[in-house]
Amino acid sequence: MSTVSRDSVREVLHAFLAGKGLRKTSQRDAIIEAAFGTNEHYTAEELLTMSRSIDTSVSRATVYRTLPILVESGLLRELDFGGDTKIYDPNFLEHPTHNHLVCVDCKKIVEFEDPNMELLENCITRRLGFTPANKRVTIEAHCDEFQSLGTCSRAANTAK
Amino acid sequence: MSTVSRDSVREVLHAFLAGKGLRKTSQRDAIIEAAFGTNEHYTAEELLTMSRSIDTSVSRATVYRTLPILVESGLLRELDFGGDTKIYDPNFLEHPTHNHLVCVDCKKIVEFEDPNMELLENCITRRLGFTPANKRVTIEAHCDEFQSLGTCSRAANTAK
DNA sequence: ATTTCTGCAAACGATTTGCACAGGG
DNA sequence: CCCTGTGCAAATCGTTTGCAGAAAT
């Protein structure tokens, strides 16, 4: 992520906090830094670890209390691929309409964006008498490479 | 649901159980009966209640142990709208490719099917080098009726 | 007879929360 | 100063699991 957009994340978030009468604390800063300092997906527990590497004093409770704020701000997105833990995706700032393909074989999550999908979703939603707010497409699929080779270039990565 | 398709569900499921060396028990029958005797979505706990109204002896543990079997059979689908409980949808037999729109205002879940969506998802998946397995679209949206009237014809229904 | 199923209750694990103190405005 | 934020540890709650007896094949 570019420094510019990371800075803008901080700004937006500080404005967001201020606007809600919430305070700027060192723990929240560390969590924000960790949350948007990567393009990878992560769990609450992983975010705790990442935050602690910036500020040792961050506690699990604070991470769990901060996550909903970040999600509410619109900069962080909560994903649910059916596992027992929620996954967080910091890439919606750069790619606001992206979706996810989860590989059944190599377990890797591939992000994709498609304007036609976007258009079609809006059409369908309006046709049903609604105004679109939030759209999620999750595709589970088999990796062709994996199918023919028995492994694939992504196979090393463990599921997130 | 028609009697015909309900019967075919039972057949398919019995064949599925037999094929995996699993036994046909009265509790499983009651759960199957309950699970496919409605077009509504339900949680594990709700399925327990429904099953017990057919066979009092059904226990929570058996419901939780049977659900993954039904899901694996392909006749029942597990949905996750971000809440803390999983939701099950028995309508994939009749509408194999349907998707969900969740109303932010009236909380109602609307099911919809769209062949273009289906087509587009397959295209995107193949373009990425994968073979489609399972596709889920979830649209969160605002109810136009609710927006203009402050309520809507679905508003009475509690979220599922 | 053998093996799978079941109910019960205890265990689990991610997330939430009550509390008393710390720290931002 | 006042009020929000924090860490800690205990509580919560949907779901899973070990066990001993029940039922299916």
XYZ file of C-alpha atoms (C1' of nucleotides) in Angstrom:
370
model
C 0.000 0.000 0.000
C 1.283 3.430 -0.848
C 2.247 5.812 1.918
C -0.272 8.313 0.592
C -3.243 6.022 0.979
C -2.054 4.778 4.351
C -1.880 8.357 5.508
C -5.348 9.024 4.150
C -6.635 5.992 6.031
C -5.283 7.448 9.232
C -6.851 10.810 8.464
C -10.235 9.399 7.586
C -10.190 7.240 10.670
C -9.183 10.065 12.978
C -11.964 12.181 11.517
C -14.337 9.284 11.959
C -13.356 8.827 15.592
C -13.623 12.550 16.275
C -17.011 12.699 14.606
C -18.339 10.077 16.958
C -16.807 11.589 20.053
C -14.339 8.745 20.289
C -10.834 9.299 21.546
C -7.531 8.877 19.819
C -5.464 6.463 21.878
C -2.087 4.875 21.351
C -3.648 1.413 21.285
C -6.130 2.374 18.595
C -3.329 3.917 16.579
C -1.310 0.735 16.784
C -4.311 -1.328 15.729
C -5.042 1.001 12.802
C -1.403 0.897 11.784
C -1.442 -2.894 11.849
C -4.844 -3.229 10.225
C -3.953 -1.132 7.185
C -0.251 -1.877 6.988
C -0.916 -4.998 4.941
C -2.936 -6.153 1.959
C -3.433 -9.583 3.474
C -6.574 -10.788 5.137
C -6.373 -11.498 8.857
C -8.338 -12.718 11.857
C -8.875 -10.788 15.080
C -6.209 -12.901 16.735
C -3.719 -12.209 13.955
C -4.472 -8.515 14.166
C -3.744 -8.701 17.892
C -0.327 -10.160 17.172
C 0.399 -7.578 14.487
C -0.745 -4.734 16.735
C 1.383 -5.942 19.617
C 4.456 -5.889 17.415
C 3.833 -2.136 17.192
C 2.629 -1.495 20.722
C 3.075 -4.256 23.274
C 0.346 -2.890 25.485
C -2.503 -3.691 23.081
C -4.889 -6.198 24.595
C -7.176 -8.701 22.971
C -10.229 -6.917 24.333
C -9.216 -3.664 22.721
C -8.710 -5.317 19.367
C -12.160 -6.857 19.585
C -13.598 -3.516 20.654
C -11.852 -1.606 17.886
C -12.652 -3.907 14.989
C -16.363 -2.984 14.828
C -15.382 0.691 14.742
C -13.094 0.144 11.769
C -15.754 -1.871 10.022
C -18.352 0.805 10.700
C -16.022 3.420 9.224
C -16.231 1.555 5.948
C -12.476 1.172 5.555
C -12.283 -2.382 6.799
C -14.543 -5.160 5.667
C -15.593 -8.206 7.625
C -15.717 -11.395 5.583
C -17.222 -14.712 6.434
C -16.206 -17.779 4.488
C -18.048 -20.156 6.745
C -15.210 -20.933 9.141
C -15.579 -20.307 12.843
C -13.536 -17.136 12.797
C -14.253 -13.910 11.016
C -11.770 -12.596 8.496
C -10.952 -8.959 7.871
C -10.063 -7.437 4.539
C -8.268 -4.053 4.393
C -8.349 -3.796 0.599
C -11.688 -2.116 0.095
C -10.170 1.336 0.120
C -8.199 0.553 -3.025
C -10.757 -1.792 -4.570
C -14.179 -0.829 -3.219
C -16.161 -3.361 -5.213
C -13.915 -6.378 -5.217
C -15.124 -9.894 -4.592
C -13.583 -13.198 -3.559
C -12.899 -16.538 -5.093
C -11.939 -19.263 -2.636
C -10.035 -22.198 -4.054
C -11.373 -25.508 -2.807
C -8.050 -27.207 -3.588
C -5.264 -24.824 -2.659
C -7.450 -22.871 -0.184
C -6.144 -19.602 -1.488
C -8.389 -16.564 -1.635
C -8.214 -14.674 -4.926
C -9.638 -11.185 -5.133
C -11.283 -9.983 -8.324
C -13.167 -6.970 -9.573
C -15.658 -6.908 -12.402
C -17.693 -3.907 -13.581
C -20.319 -6.123 -15.215
C -20.922 -7.847 -11.924
C -21.328 -4.504 -10.257
C -23.801 -3.384 -12.904
C -25.795 -6.585 -12.815
C -26.079 -6.528 -9.037
C -27.429 -2.994 -9.108
C -29.946 -3.929 -11.804
C -31.218 -6.925 -9.898
C -31.458 -5.014 -6.655
C -33.468 -2.179 -8.214
C -35.716 -4.597 -10.053
C -36.600 -6.111 -6.673
C -37.551 -2.700 -5.297
C -34.431 -2.053 -3.246
C -31.520 0.343 -3.249
C -28.121 -1.368 -3.202
C -26.029 -0.951 -0.070
C -23.471 -3.701 0.112
C -22.747 -6.551 -2.203
C -20.754 -9.698 -1.629
C -19.931 -12.386 -4.139
C -18.079 -15.457 -2.999
C -17.132 -18.094 -5.519
C -15.816 -21.458 -4.441
C -13.934 -23.083 -7.268
C -11.437 -25.731 -8.251
C -7.979 -24.718 -9.303
C -7.328 -25.910 -12.876
C -3.608 -26.008 -12.264
C -4.155 -28.127 -9.177
C -6.487 -30.446 -11.067
C -3.946 -31.250 -13.762
C -0.716 -31.170 -11.757
C -1.864 -32.389 -8.364
C -0.532 -29.196 -6.894
C -0.419 -25.547 -7.852
C 1.659 -22.442 -7.451
C -0.574 -21.268 -4.651
C -0.752 -24.588 -2.804
C 1.981 -23.618 -0.355
C -0.216 -20.945 1.151
C -2.355 -22.142 3.982
C -5.993 -21.148 4.095
C -6.771 -17.805 5.660
C -43.076 -27.894 -1.550
C -44.807 -30.553 -3.568
C -45.184 -34.058 -2.180
C -43.289 -35.352 -5.181
C -40.182 -33.322 -4.513
C -40.369 -34.035 -0.794
C -40.459 -37.738 -1.573
C -37.543 -37.368 -3.924
C -35.600 -35.590 -1.201
C -36.146 -38.529 1.093
C -35.067 -40.969 -1.614
C -31.950 -39.048 -2.517
C -31.032 -38.716 1.120
C -31.576 -42.389 1.894
C -29.439 -43.289 -1.080
C -26.827 -40.831 0.103
C -26.785 -42.323 3.605
C -26.616 -45.866 2.258
C -23.788 -44.931 -0.090
C -21.737 -43.710 2.836
C -22.496 -46.685 5.068
C -24.622 -44.487 7.330
C -27.724 -45.874 9.003
C -31.309 -44.874 8.598
C -32.603 -43.939 12.030
C -35.911 -42.560 13.225
C -34.214 -39.411 14.495
C -32.556 -38.722 11.153
C -35.876 -39.275 9.424
C -37.573 -36.761 11.684
C -34.826 -34.233 11.076
C -35.020 -34.743 7.309
C -38.784 -34.407 7.428
C -38.492 -31.162 9.364
C -35.606 -29.818 7.316
C -37.380 -30.188 3.977
C -40.955 -29.695 5.120
C -40.625 -25.936 4.835
C -39.363 -23.317 2.424
C -38.260 -21.059 5.243
C -34.714 -20.615 6.421
C -33.908 -21.866 9.904
C -31.148 -22.141 12.486
C -29.935 -25.373 14.080
C -31.955 -24.577 17.183
C -35.117 -23.978 15.157
C -34.578 -27.224 13.306
C -34.309 -28.973 16.669
C -37.707 -27.602 17.676
C -39.268 -28.559 14.346
C -37.775 -32.041 14.509
C -39.006 -32.578 18.034
C -42.547 -31.757 16.976
C -42.237 -34.845 14.758
C -40.200 -37.061 17.067
C -39.787 -35.973 20.681
C -36.661 -38.056 21.132
C -34.502 -35.957 18.807
C -31.644 -34.345 20.700
C -29.688 -31.212 20.017
C -26.505 -33.215 19.470
C -28.130 -35.317 16.772
C -29.363 -32.248 14.948
C -25.872 -30.792 15.021
C -24.439 -34.101 13.871
C -26.970 -34.507 11.060
C -26.790 -31.020 9.605
C -23.328 -31.480 8.060
C -24.548 -34.673 6.421
C -27.487 -32.905 4.811
C -25.229 -30.105 3.680
C -22.739 -32.582 2.247
C -25.539 -34.262 0.327
C -26.046 -31.013 -1.523
C -29.750 -30.744 -0.706
C -29.363 -28.311 2.139
C -27.280 -25.188 2.007
C -25.547 -23.444 4.871
C -25.746 -19.674 4.725
C -23.872 -17.096 6.689
C -25.126 -13.559 6.856
C -22.602 -12.490 9.434
C -24.677 -13.176 12.513
C -23.426 -15.501 15.224
C -25.612 -18.406 14.126
C -25.589 -20.284 10.881
C -28.722 -20.355 8.767
C -29.902 -23.262 6.653
C -31.752 -22.986 3.359
C -33.752 -25.962 2.021
C -34.692 -24.301 -1.278
C -31.702 -25.268 -3.384
C -33.397 -28.372 -4.697
C -36.042 -26.272 -6.408
C -33.829 -23.283 -7.165
C -30.232 -24.519 -7.414
C -28.676 -21.208 -8.309
C -30.635 -18.741 -6.233
C -29.048 -15.944 -4.261
C -30.036 -13.705 -1.369
C -30.862 -10.082 -0.803
C -30.964 -9.038 2.833
C -32.966 -5.923 3.589
C -31.146 -3.572 5.920
C -34.433 -1.956 6.969
C -37.057 -4.682 7.264
C -34.441 -7.430 7.797
C -36.252 -9.716 5.433
C -34.337 -12.115 3.217
C -35.480 -12.129 -0.408
C -34.395 -14.948 -2.681
C -33.705 -14.280 -6.328
C -32.430 -16.129 -9.349
C -30.757 -14.623 -12.369
C -29.312 -16.483 -15.351
C -27.043 -13.575 -16.292
C -25.495 -13.648 -12.863
C -24.919 -17.349 -13.230
C -23.292 -16.839 -16.617
C -21.125 -13.977 -15.477
C -19.868 -15.873 -12.437
C -18.850 -18.796 -14.612
C -17.055 -16.482 -17.024
C -15.127 -14.738 -14.288
C -14.187 -17.986 -12.622
C -12.857 -19.529 -15.837
C -10.998 -16.368 -16.719
C -9.164 -16.678 -13.399
C -8.154 -20.242 -14.183
C -10.649 -22.042 -12.013
C -13.627 -24.311 -12.464
C -16.772 -23.088 -10.712
C -18.013 -25.155 -7.779
C -20.233 -23.040 -5.610
C -21.328 -19.470 -5.909
C -22.884 -17.170 -3.376
C -24.121 -13.651 -3.894
C -25.417 -11.700 -0.940
C -26.788 -8.230 -1.479
C -27.537 -5.952 1.427
C -29.976 -3.269 0.372
C -32.446 -0.676 1.520
C -36.130 -1.282 1.006
C -37.592 1.495 -1.187
C -41.018 0.989 0.319
C -39.573 1.331 3.791
C -37.637 4.434 2.785
C -40.727 6.296 1.583
C -43.341 4.996 4.041
C -41.274 4.452 7.169
C -42.374 0.843 7.129
C -42.992 -1.842 4.542
C -45.120 -4.866 3.842
C -42.308 -7.115 5.022
C -41.446 -5.151 8.140
C -43.525 -7.391 10.394
C -41.218 -10.325 9.755
C -38.365 -10.578 12.158
C -34.902 -11.151 10.825
C -33.956 -14.728 10.229
C -22.489 -59.834 17.045
C -20.687 -55.849 15.378
C -20.623 -51.233 14.507
C -22.920 -47.022 14.148
C -26.109 -43.758 16.702
C -27.958 -41.543 20.326
C -28.730 -38.505 24.530
C -26.566 -36.321 28.129
C -23.636 -33.196 29.999
C -19.246 -31.444 29.947
C -15.888 -29.160 26.918
C -14.624 -25.875 23.504
C -13.305 -21.544 21.412
C -14.214 -17.176 19.454
C -16.079 -13.143 21.136
C -18.128 -10.150 24.793
C -18.424 -7.949 29.118
C -18.015 -6.168 34.284
C -14.849 -4.073 36.829
C -11.442 -0.766 38.696
C -7.816 1.835 37.160
C -5.387 4.740 33.412
C -5.376 8.353 30.399
C -7.371 11.711 26.795
C -10.130 16.182 26.287
C -12.016 17.079 36.549
C -14.969 14.258 33.797
C -15.801 10.710 30.977
C -14.109 7.397 27.742
C -10.740 3.652 27.014
C -8.069 -0.082 28.760
C -6.405 -4.727 30.589
C -7.730 -8.522 32.985
C -10.336 -12.383 33.834
C -14.702 -14.239 33.987
C -18.912 -14.943 31.333
C -21.415 -16.038 27.080
C -23.262 -18.842 23.642
C -23.370 -21.541 19.492
C -21.370 -25.722 18.498
C -18.607 -30.021 19.381
C -17.326 -34.108 21.817
C -16.494 -38.214 25.278
C -18.970 -41.661 27.130
C -22.089 -45.620 28.044
C -26.165 -47.491 26.627
C -29.618 -48.249 22.403
C -30.521 -49.480 17.882
C -29.503 -50.773 13.058
C -27.495 -54.195 9.899
